Coordinates of C-alpha atoms in Angstrom, one line a residue:
Chain T
M28 CA 59.0 132.6 142.3
K29 CA 57.6 129.4 143.5
E30 CA 55.4 128.6 145.5
H31 CA 56.0 126.4 148.6
V32 CA 52.6 124.5 150.2
L33 CA 53.2 123.3 153.7
E34 CA 50.5 121.3 155.6
F35 CA 49.9 121.3 159.5
R36 CA 47.4 120.4 162.3
V37 CA 46.2 123.3 164.7
R38 CA 47.4 122.1 168.0
Y39 CA 45.3 123.2 171.3
Q40 CA 48.0 125.3 173.0
E41 CA 46.9 127.7 169.3
T42 CA 43.6 128.1 170.7
D43 CA 42.5 130.9 173.1
G44 CA 39.1 131.6 174.8
Q45 CA 36.9 131.5 171.5
G46 CA 38.2 128.2 170.6
R47 CA 39.8 129.6 167.7
V48 CA 43.4 129.8 166.6
H49 CA 44.5 133.2 168.5
H50 CA 45.5 135.4 165.6
A51 CA 49.5 136.0 166.7
N52 CA 50.1 132.4 166.0
Y53 CA 50.0 132.9 162.0
L54 CA 52.8 134.9 162.5
T55 CA 54.7 131.8 163.8
F56 CA 53.1 129.9 161.0
F57 CA 54.5 132.0 158.6
E58 CA 58.2 131.6 159.9
M59 CA 57.6 127.7 159.3
G60 CA 56.7 128.1 156.1
R61 CA 59.4 130.7 154.7
T62 CA 61.8 127.9 156.7
E63 CA 60.8 124.9 155.0
Q64 CA 60.2 126.8 151.7
M65 CA 64.1 127.4 152.1
R66 CA 64.8 123.8 152.9
A67 CA 62.7 122.2 150.0
A68 CA 65.2 125.0 148.1
G69 CA 67.9 123.4 149.4
M70 CA 69.0 125.6 151.7
D71 CA 69.2 126.3 155.6
Y72 CA 68.3 129.1 158.1
R73 CA 71.0 127.6 160.2
D74 CA 73.6 128.0 157.8
M75 CA 72.8 131.6 158.0
E76 CA 73.0 132.3 161.3
R77 CA 76.3 130.4 161.1
D78 CA 77.8 132.3 158.9
G79 CA 76.5 135.5 160.5
F80 CA 73.5 136.7 159.0
F81 CA 70.3 136.9 160.7
L82 CA 66.6 137.8 158.8
V83 CA 64.6 139.9 160.9
V84 CA 61.0 140.8 160.5
A85 CA 60.7 144.7 159.6
R86 CA 57.1 144.6 158.3
A87 CA 54.0 142.3 158.8
D88 CA 50.6 142.7 157.6
L89 CA 47.8 140.2 158.1
K90 CA 43.6 139.6 157.1
Y91 CA 42.2 137.1 158.6
H92 CA 39.1 136.0 157.1
A93 CA 37.9 133.1 159.3
G94 CA 38.9 131.5 162.6
A95 CA 40.5 127.8 162.3
K96 CA 39.7 125.2 165.3
F97 CA 42.0 123.1 167.2
D98 CA 43.0 119.9 165.0
D99 CA 41.9 121.7 161.5
V100 CA 44.3 120.8 158.9
L101 CA 45.6 124.1 157.2
R102 CA 47.6 124.4 153.8
L103 CA 49.9 127.3 153.9
V104 CA 51.2 128.8 150.7
T105 CA 54.0 130.7 151.0
T106 CA 55.3 132.7 147.9
T107 CA 58.8 134.8 148.0
V108 CA 57.7 137.5 146.3
R109 CA 60.8 140.2 146.2
M110 CA 64.6 139.0 147.2
K111 CA 66.9 142.1 146.7
G112 CA 69.7 143.9 148.3
A113 CA 69.3 143.0 151.8
T114 CA 65.6 142.8 151.7
V115 CA 63.3 139.7 151.1
E116 CA 59.5 139.6 151.2
H117 CA 57.0 137.0 151.0
K118 CA 53.5 136.6 150.9
Y119 CA 51.4 134.3 152.9
R120 CA 47.8 132.7 152.2
V121 CA 46.6 129.8 154.7
F122 CA 43.8 127.5 153.6
R123 CA 41.5 125.4 155.1
D124 CA 40.1 122.9 152.7
E125 CA 39.4 125.8 150.1
Q126 CA 38.5 128.2 152.0
L127 CA 41.1 130.8 152.7
I128 CA 41.7 131.6 156.5
V129 CA 43.8 133.9 156.3
E130 CA 46.8 136.0 154.1
G131 CA 49.3 137.4 155.0
H132 CA 52.7 139.9 153.6
T133 CA 56.4 139.9 155.4
R134 CA 59.6 141.9 155.3
L135 CA 62.8 140.7 156.3
G136 CA 65.6 142.4 156.7
C137 CA 69.5 140.8 157.1
I138 CA 71.8 142.0 159.6
D139 CA 75.2 140.8 160.8
S140 CA 75.4 139.9 164.6
Q141 CA 76.1 143.5 165.2
G142 CA 72.9 144.9 163.7
K143 CA 74.3 146.4 160.8
V144 CA 72.4 146.1 157.5
R145 CA 73.8 143.4 155.1
R146 CA 72.8 142.4 151.4
L147 CA 71.4 139.0 151.5
P148 CA 74.0 136.0 151.2
S149 CA 74.6 135.1 147.0
W150 CA 73.7 131.7 147.3
L151 CA 70.7 132.5 149.0
I152 CA 69.5 134.6 146.4
G153 CA 71.0 132.6 143.2
E154 CA 70.0 133.2 139.8
Q155 CA 67.2 135.8 140.5
E156 CA 69.0 138.7 141.8
P157 CA 70.4 139.5 137.9
L158 CA 66.3 139.4 136.8
E159 CA 65.7 142.0 139.5
E160 CA 68.2 144.3 138.4
T161 CA 67.6 144.4 135.3
D162 CA 63.7 145.0 136.8
G163 CA 65.2 148.6 138.5
Chain K
M8 CA 64.2 132.2 202.5
K9 CA 62.2 134.9 201.7
E10 CA 58.9 134.1 199.8
H11 CA 58.6 136.7 196.8
V12 CA 54.9 137.3 195.6
L13 CA 53.9 138.9 192.1
E14 CA 50.5 139.7 191.0
F15 CA 49.4 139.6 187.2
R16 CA 46.4 139.4 184.8
V17 CA 45.8 136.6 182.9
R18 CA 46.2 137.3 179.0
Y19 CA 43.5 136.2 176.2
Q20 CA 46.6 134.6 174.3
E21 CA 47.3 132.5 177.8
T22 CA 43.7 130.6 177.5
D23 CA 42.9 127.7 174.9
G24 CA 39.4 126.3 173.5
Q25 CA 38.2 125.9 177.2
G26 CA 38.6 128.8 178.2
R27 CA 41.1 128.3 180.5
V28 CA 44.7 129.3 180.9
H29 CA 46.8 126.5 179.0
H30 CA 48.3 124.5 181.2
A31 CA 52.2 125.5 179.6
N32 CA 51.8 128.8 180.5
Y33 CA 52.1 128.5 184.5
L34 CA 56.1 127.0 183.3
T35 CA 56.5 130.8 181.8
F36 CA 54.5 132.2 185.2
F37 CA 57.1 130.4 187.2
E38 CA 59.9 131.8 185.4
M39 CA 58.3 135.4 186.1
G40 CA 58.4 134.5 189.7
R41 CA 61.6 133.9 190.0
T42 CA 63.3 136.4 188.0
E43 CA 61.2 139.3 190.0
Q44 CA 62.4 137.4 192.8
M45 CA 66.1 138.1 192.2
R46 CA 65.4 141.8 191.2
A47 CA 63.3 142.1 194.6
A48 CA 66.3 140.8 196.2
G49 CA 68.7 143.2 193.9
M50 CA 69.9 140.9 191.5
D51 CA 69.5 140.8 187.8
Y52 CA 69.6 138.1 185.7
R53 CA 70.9 139.0 182.8
D54 CA 73.9 140.2 184.8
M55 CA 74.2 136.1 185.3
E56 CA 74.1 135.5 181.7
R57 CA 76.4 138.7 180.6
D58 CA 79.2 137.1 183.4
G59 CA 78.7 133.7 181.3
F60 CA 75.9 131.7 184.2
F61 CA 73.1 130.6 182.7
L62 CA 70.2 128.6 184.4
V63 CA 68.6 126.0 182.9
V64 CA 65.1 124.3 184.1
A65 CA 66.3 120.7 184.9
R66 CA 63.1 119.5 186.5
A67 CA 59.9 121.0 186.6
D68 CA 56.4 119.3 188.3
L69 CA 53.1 121.0 188.7
K70 CA 49.8 120.3 190.4
Y71 CA 46.9 121.8 188.7
H72 CA 43.7 122.1 191.2
A73 CA 41.6 124.5 188.9
G74 CA 41.5 126.4 185.9
A75 CA 42.3 130.3 185.6
K76 CA 40.5 132.6 182.8
F77 CA 41.3 135.6 180.9
D78 CA 41.6 138.2 182.9
D79 CA 41.9 136.7 186.2
V80 CA 44.4 138.1 188.3
L81 CA 46.8 135.6 189.7
R82 CA 48.6 135.7 192.9
L83 CA 52.4 134.1 192.2
V84 CA 54.4 133.4 195.6
T85 CA 57.7 131.6 194.7
T86 CA 60.4 130.7 197.3
T87 CA 63.7 129.2 197.1
V88 CA 63.6 126.1 198.7
R89 CA 67.6 125.4 198.3
M90 CA 70.6 126.8 196.6
K91 CA 73.6 125.0 196.6
G92 CA 76.8 124.1 194.2
A93 CA 75.3 124.2 191.0
T94 CA 71.9 123.9 191.9
V95 CA 68.7 126.0 192.9
E96 CA 65.2 125.0 194.0
H97 CA 62.2 127.2 194.3
K98 CA 58.3 126.1 194.6
Y99 CA 55.6 128.2 193.9
R100 CA 52.0 128.8 194.5
V101 CA 49.3 130.7 192.3
F102 CA 46.4 131.7 193.7
R103 CA 43.1 133.4 192.6
D104 CA 42.0 135.3 195.8
E105 CA 42.5 132.7 198.6
Q106 CA 42.1 129.7 195.7
L107 CA 45.0 127.9 195.4
I108 CA 45.2 127.3 191.5
V109 CA 48.1 125.4 190.7
E110 CA 51.2 124.6 192.4
G111 CA 55.0 123.6 191.4
H112 CA 58.6 123.2 191.5
T113 CA 61.3 123.1 189.6
R114 CA 65.1 122.3 189.8
L115 CA 67.1 125.0 188.0
G116 CA 71.0 124.3 186.9
C117 CA 74.0 126.3 186.3
I118 CA 75.5 126.2 183.1
D119 CA 78.1 127.7 181.2
S120 CA 78.1 129.3 177.6
Q121 CA 79.8 125.7 176.5
G122 CA 76.9 124.0 178.6
K123 CA 79.6 122.8 181.4
V124 CA 78.2 123.0 184.8
R125 CA 78.9 125.4 186.7
R126 CA 78.9 126.7 190.8
L127 CA 76.6 129.6 191.1
P128 CA 77.7 132.6 191.6
S129 CA 78.8 134.0 195.1
W130 CA 77.3 137.0 194.3
L131 CA 73.7 134.8 194.1
I132 CA 74.0 132.8 196.8
G133 CA 74.9 135.3 199.6
E134 CA 75.2 134.4 202.9
Q135 CA 73.0 131.4 202.3
E136 CA 76.0 129.0 201.3
P137 CA 77.3 128.9 204.7
L138 CA 74.1 127.5 206.7
E139 CA 73.5 124.8 203.6
E140 CA 77.0 123.6 204.0
T141 CA 76.7 123.0 207.7
D142 CA 73.9 120.6 207.0
G143 CA 75.6 118.5 204.4
Chain O
M24 CA 49.7 99.9 175.7
K25 CA 51.3 100.9 172.4
E26 CA 53.8 103.2 172.3
H27 CA 53.1 106.3 170.1
V28 CA 55.9 108.1 167.4
L29 CA 55.4 111.8 166.4
E30 CA 58.3 113.6 164.6
F31 CA 58.1 117.6 164.3
R32 CA 60.6 119.9 164.0
V33 CA 61.5 123.0 166.1
R34 CA 60.0 126.0 165.3
Y35 CA 62.0 129.6 165.6
Q36 CA 59.5 130.9 168.1
E37 CA 60.2 127.8 170.3
T38 CA 63.5 128.5 171.1
D39 CA 64.2 131.3 174.0
G40 CA 67.3 133.7 174.4
Q41 CA 69.4 131.0 175.4
G42 CA 69.0 129.3 171.6
R43 CA 67.1 126.4 173.4
V44 CA 63.4 125.3 172.8
H45 CA 62.1 127.5 175.8
H46 CA 61.2 124.6 178.8
A47 CA 57.4 125.1 178.8
N48 CA 57.1 124.1 175.2
Y49 CA 57.4 120.6 176.2
L50 CA 54.4 120.3 177.6
T51 CA 52.5 121.8 174.5
F52 CA 54.7 118.8 172.8
F53 CA 53.3 116.6 174.9
E54 CA 49.8 117.2 174.4
M55 CA 50.7 116.9 170.3
G56 CA 51.6 113.7 171.4
R57 CA 48.5 112.3 173.0
T58 CA 46.4 113.9 170.4
E59 CA 48.3 112.3 167.5
Q60 CA 48.1 108.6 169.8
M61 CA 44.4 108.8 170.1
R62 CA 44.1 109.7 166.1
A63 CA 46.2 106.6 165.5
A64 CA 44.1 104.7 167.8
G65 CA 40.6 106.0 165.1
M66 CA 39.4 108.3 168.2
D67 CA 39.5 111.6 168.0
Y68 CA 39.8 114.4 170.8
R69 CA 37.2 116.7 169.0
D70 CA 34.8 114.1 169.5
M71 CA 35.6 113.9 173.4
E72 CA 34.2 117.6 173.4
R73 CA 31.7 117.3 171.6
D74 CA 30.4 114.6 173.5
G75 CA 30.5 117.2 176.5
F76 CA 34.1 115.2 178.2
F77 CA 37.0 117.6 178.8
L78 CA 40.4 116.3 179.6
V79 CA 42.1 118.3 181.9
V80 CA 46.3 118.4 183.0
A81 CA 46.3 117.6 187.1
R82 CA 49.9 116.5 187.0
A83 CA 52.7 117.5 185.3
D84 CA 56.4 116.5 186.2
L85 CA 59.2 116.9 183.7
K86 CA 63.0 116.0 183.3
Y87 CA 65.1 118.0 180.9
H88 CA 68.2 116.6 180.1
A89 CA 69.7 118.4 177.2
G90 CA 68.9 121.7 174.8
A91 CA 67.1 121.0 171.7
K92 CA 67.4 123.9 168.9
F93 CA 65.6 125.8 166.5
D94 CA 65.2 123.2 163.0
D95 CA 66.2 119.9 165.0
V96 CA 64.0 117.1 164.2
L97 CA 62.5 115.4 167.6
R98 CA 60.9 112.8 168.3
L99 CA 58.1 112.0 170.4
V100 CA 57.2 108.7 172.1
T101 CA 53.8 108.8 174.0
T102 CA 52.6 106.0 176.5
T103 CA 49.3 105.1 177.9
V104 CA 50.5 103.6 181.1
R105 CA 47.0 103.8 183.0
M106 CA 43.9 104.5 181.9
K107 CA 40.7 104.2 184.6
G108 CA 37.6 105.9 186.4
A109 CA 38.2 109.4 185.5
T110 CA 41.8 109.3 184.6
V111 CA 44.4 109.1 181.8
E112 CA 48.3 108.9 182.0
H113 CA 51.0 109.0 179.9
K114 CA 54.4 109.5 179.6
Y115 CA 56.8 111.0 177.1
R116 CA 60.0 110.5 176.1
V117 CA 61.5 113.4 173.4
F118 CA 64.5 112.4 171.5
R119 CA 67.0 114.2 169.2
D120 CA 68.4 111.2 167.0
E121 CA 69.1 108.5 169.6
Q122 CA 69.9 111.1 172.4
L123 CA 67.2 111.5 175.3
I124 CA 66.0 115.0 175.2
V125 CA 63.3 115.5 178.0
E126 CA 61.2 112.6 179.3
G127 CA 58.2 113.6 181.4
H128 CA 54.4 112.1 182.9
T129 CA 50.9 114.3 182.8
R130 CA 47.9 112.8 184.8
L131 CA 44.9 113.7 183.1
G132 CA 41.4 113.9 184.7
C133 CA 38.3 114.1 182.8
I134 CA 35.2 116.4 183.4
D135 CA 32.3 117.9 181.8
S136 CA 31.1 121.3 181.0
Q137 CA 29.9 122.5 184.4
G138 CA 33.7 121.0 185.6
K139 CA 31.9 118.0 187.4
V140 CA 34.5 115.1 187.5
R141 CA 33.3 112.0 185.0
R142 CA 33.7 108.5 183.8
L143 CA 36.5 108.4 180.9
P144 CA 33.5 107.6 177.8
S145 CA 33.8 104.0 177.2
W146 CA 34.7 104.6 173.6
L147 CA 37.9 105.7 174.9
I148 CA 39.2 103.4 177.2
G149 CA 37.7 100.3 175.3
E150 CA 39.0 96.7 176.3
Q151 CA 41.7 98.0 178.3
E152 CA 39.6 98.7 181.4
P153 CA 39.1 94.8 182.5
L154 CA 42.6 94.3 182.5
E155 CA 43.1 97.3 185.1
E156 CA 40.5 96.5 186.9
T157 CA 42.1 92.6 187.4
D158 CA 45.1 94.4 188.7
G159 CA 43.1 96.3 191.3
Chain G
M10 CA 40.1 159.4 171.5
K11 CA 42.6 158.8 174.7
E12 CA 45.6 157.0 174.8
H13 CA 46.5 154.4 177.2
V14 CA 49.9 154.1 178.0
L15 CA 50.8 150.5 179.9
E16 CA 54.4 149.2 181.3
F17 CA 55.4 145.9 181.4
R18 CA 58.6 143.7 181.6
V19 CA 59.6 141.4 178.5
R20 CA 59.9 137.3 179.6
Y21 CA 62.1 135.2 178.9
Q22 CA 59.9 132.8 177.2
E23 CA 58.8 135.7 174.3
T24 CA 62.5 135.5 173.0
D25 CA 63.9 134.0 170.7
G26 CA 66.9 132.1 169.5
Q27 CA 68.2 135.8 168.1
G28 CA 68.1 136.9 172.2
R29 CA 64.7 139.4 171.3
V30 CA 61.5 139.1 171.4
H31 CA 59.9 137.0 169.1
H32 CA 57.7 139.4 166.4
A33 CA 54.3 137.7 166.7
N34 CA 54.6 138.6 170.5
Y35 CA 53.5 142.6 169.7
L36 CA 50.3 141.1 169.0
T37 CA 49.7 140.0 172.1
F38 CA 51.0 143.0 173.6
F39 CA 48.5 145.0 171.4
E40 CA 45.7 142.7 172.7
M41 CA 46.8 143.4 176.6
G42 CA 47.1 147.3 175.3
R43 CA 43.8 147.4 174.0
T44 CA 42.1 144.9 177.2
E45 CA 43.6 147.4 179.4
Q46 CA 42.6 150.7 177.7
M47 CA 39.1 149.2 178.0
R48 CA 39.8 148.2 181.7
A49 CA 40.9 152.1 182.3
A50 CA 37.4 153.4 180.6
G51 CA 35.6 151.4 183.2
M52 CA 34.6 148.4 180.3
D53 CA 35.6 145.0 181.1
Y54 CA 35.8 143.2 177.7
R55 CA 34.7 139.4 179.8
D56 CA 31.3 141.5 180.2
M57 CA 31.2 141.7 176.0
E58 CA 31.5 138.2 176.1
R59 CA 29.0 137.6 178.5
D60 CA 26.3 139.6 177.0
G61 CA 27.2 137.2 173.2
F62 CA 29.3 139.7 171.4
F63 CA 32.8 138.9 170.5
L64 CA 35.4 141.1 169.3
V65 CA 38.1 139.3 166.6
V66 CA 40.6 141.2 164.6
A67 CA 40.2 141.4 161.2
R68 CA 43.5 143.2 159.9
A69 CA 46.9 143.9 161.5
D70 CA 50.0 145.0 160.3
L71 CA 53.0 146.1 162.3
K72 CA 56.8 147.8 161.9
Y73 CA 59.2 147.2 163.4
H74 CA 62.2 149.3 164.3
A75 CA 64.4 147.9 167.0
G76 CA 64.3 144.4 168.9
A77 CA 63.5 144.4 172.6
K78 CA 65.2 142.2 174.8
F79 CA 64.8 140.1 178.0
D80 CA 63.6 142.3 180.8
D81 CA 63.4 145.9 179.3
V82 CA 60.9 147.5 180.2
L83 CA 58.6 148.5 177.5
R84 CA 55.9 151.2 177.2
L85 CA 52.7 150.4 175.1
V86 CA 50.7 153.3 173.9
T87 CA 47.4 152.5 172.6
T88 CA 45.0 154.5 170.5
T89 CA 41.3 154.2 169.4
V90 CA 41.2 155.9 166.1
R91 CA 38.0 154.2 164.8
M92 CA 35.1 153.0 166.4
K93 CA 31.5 152.8 163.9
G94 CA 29.3 150.2 163.1
A95 CA 30.9 146.9 163.9
T96 CA 34.5 148.1 163.3
V97 CA 37.3 149.3 166.0
E98 CA 40.3 150.4 164.8
H99 CA 43.6 150.7 167.3
K100 CA 47.1 151.6 166.6
Y101 CA 49.7 150.8 169.3
R102 CA 53.6 152.4 169.9
V103 CA 55.8 150.1 171.6
F104 CA 58.8 152.0 173.6
R105 CA 62.0 151.3 175.2
D106 CA 62.4 154.7 177.0
E107 CA 62.6 157.1 174.1
Q108 CA 63.1 154.7 171.1
L109 CA 60.4 153.6 169.1
I110 CA 60.2 149.5 169.0
V111 CA 57.4 148.9 167.0
E112 CA 54.6 150.7 166.0
G113 CA 51.5 148.6 164.6
H114 CA 47.6 149.0 163.3
T115 CA 44.6 146.2 164.1
R116 CA 41.2 146.2 162.9
L117 CA 38.4 144.5 165.0
G118 CA 35.1 143.5 164.1
C119 CA 32.3 142.5 166.5
I120 CA 30.7 139.5 166.1
D121 CA 28.1 137.2 168.1
S122 CA 28.5 133.3 169.3
Q123 CA 27.2 132.7 165.5
G124 CA 29.6 134.6 163.6
K125 CA 27.6 136.8 162.5
V126 CA 28.3 140.7 162.5
R127 CA 27.3 142.7 165.4
R128 CA 27.1 146.5 165.3
L129 CA 29.4 147.3 168.5
P130 CA 27.9 147.4 171.7
S131 CA 25.9 151.0 172.7
W132 CA 28.1 151.2 175.8
L133 CA 31.3 150.5 174.3
I134 CA 30.6 153.2 171.5
G135 CA 29.1 155.8 174.5
E136 CA 29.3 159.3 172.9
Q137 CA 31.8 159.2 170.1
E138 CA 29.3 157.5 167.8
P139 CA 27.4 160.8 167.1
L140 CA 31.3 162.1 165.7
E141 CA 31.6 159.7 163.8
E142 CA 28.2 159.8 162.2
T143 CA 28.8 163.3 161.6
D144 CA 32.0 162.3 159.6
G145 CA 30.5 160.3 157.0

């Protein structure tokens, strides 16, 4: 599946007393990455919520290789690695120039407003679903 | 009206690259202060939202006198200075030991789920309302 | 002095339980605005810190006119309204399309690494200083 | 190694547009947990930094089982699972009453102010080190 690339600058508020980006912010960056990836594919996460589908994070893991500082320009590469049933998995790599700063992975689950697990909307999965089902 | 005192420690995440609490966090501290003040008075902000009343911040101002650092124990004094109609005003003072670190003031408005201005629920205003009305 | 315009999207993490941008985030947006304003003028706040000058927020005030939601594109207009001695004042207006969402004002003080008040570096003030002094 | 238990309330600012604690905040909660665990053992993370030792997060993983809401009282159980050389590993479990909300794990590395890897200070490791070395 396609990679999405997002560039952004580190905000002062995102640094901590060590002068580096506080490690929790990378989960927020990942969320920006997958939101922009959807938008780049012509979809809008707000539409999902309006239709009563909510994506919630079920798993996340992160490896931190180096620190980023205020005003650094970071490049976030978001890749969808799996999308099937009620689950989407993404991986993320954050670079400063060619240096890998952080990499991570999330698994999201799709629920409705009552918190019940729901299959991902078909417009989100699109033509990828049949391929996935062939794998299974 | 009564002062409410809340003590808490500065989290590492709340500091920034200068090693001090990032200035935006004081608005979050103020919000904790007024929430705990309500609770201390036997009321619960969640109940307001369940009843369809939402408090939104209309005005805020802050004066920063000194920086706070990671792990400092801060003492937040919250005072309701006015509560009338659809509006509540609080003032806040944040101390480290006897040193005044930050002081601030907020004005909150009460709205319903459609965003329309609503009078504060009577259980919140309690016996203070008549006194205010005598003033007007 | 010149206005600087910055557009950015609201992140999911920036919203709160009311589905609107949490009010404390606007102080972080303002900080982005003045950082980008400096950059647009060919200056870099990191250079100030490397030279031993730190800007700290002394005053802030905000008026909230409407809520912003996840994924809204906001337009932040930052204006330097005063720059003299050890002090810089900015005003900020945040718009969604033509609607004014939030406006604010900050006063920053310049200190050194020991926390002593210092005049703003001359390269920051540039040619604006004489004009200010004529006013005084 | 000993478990440490910390109770705290969810702040409004920590919730997101879904009305639940934004998933990134749990990394901040974990950081509070290990800081308080150190303090409960008579140690102070600020002393480490004053001595020139900095703990940086190298790995983190989280499993989210349920959402927490504004004003929920959460109970965070922090356990040190390994402390050897330049590395400390903790696990974390966050409960609301008896329900497990989130569990996680972090690996921290110890560096000096130049970013070089350093053995953990002996006062931190204490008597646990010999036991670990017997394992190896």
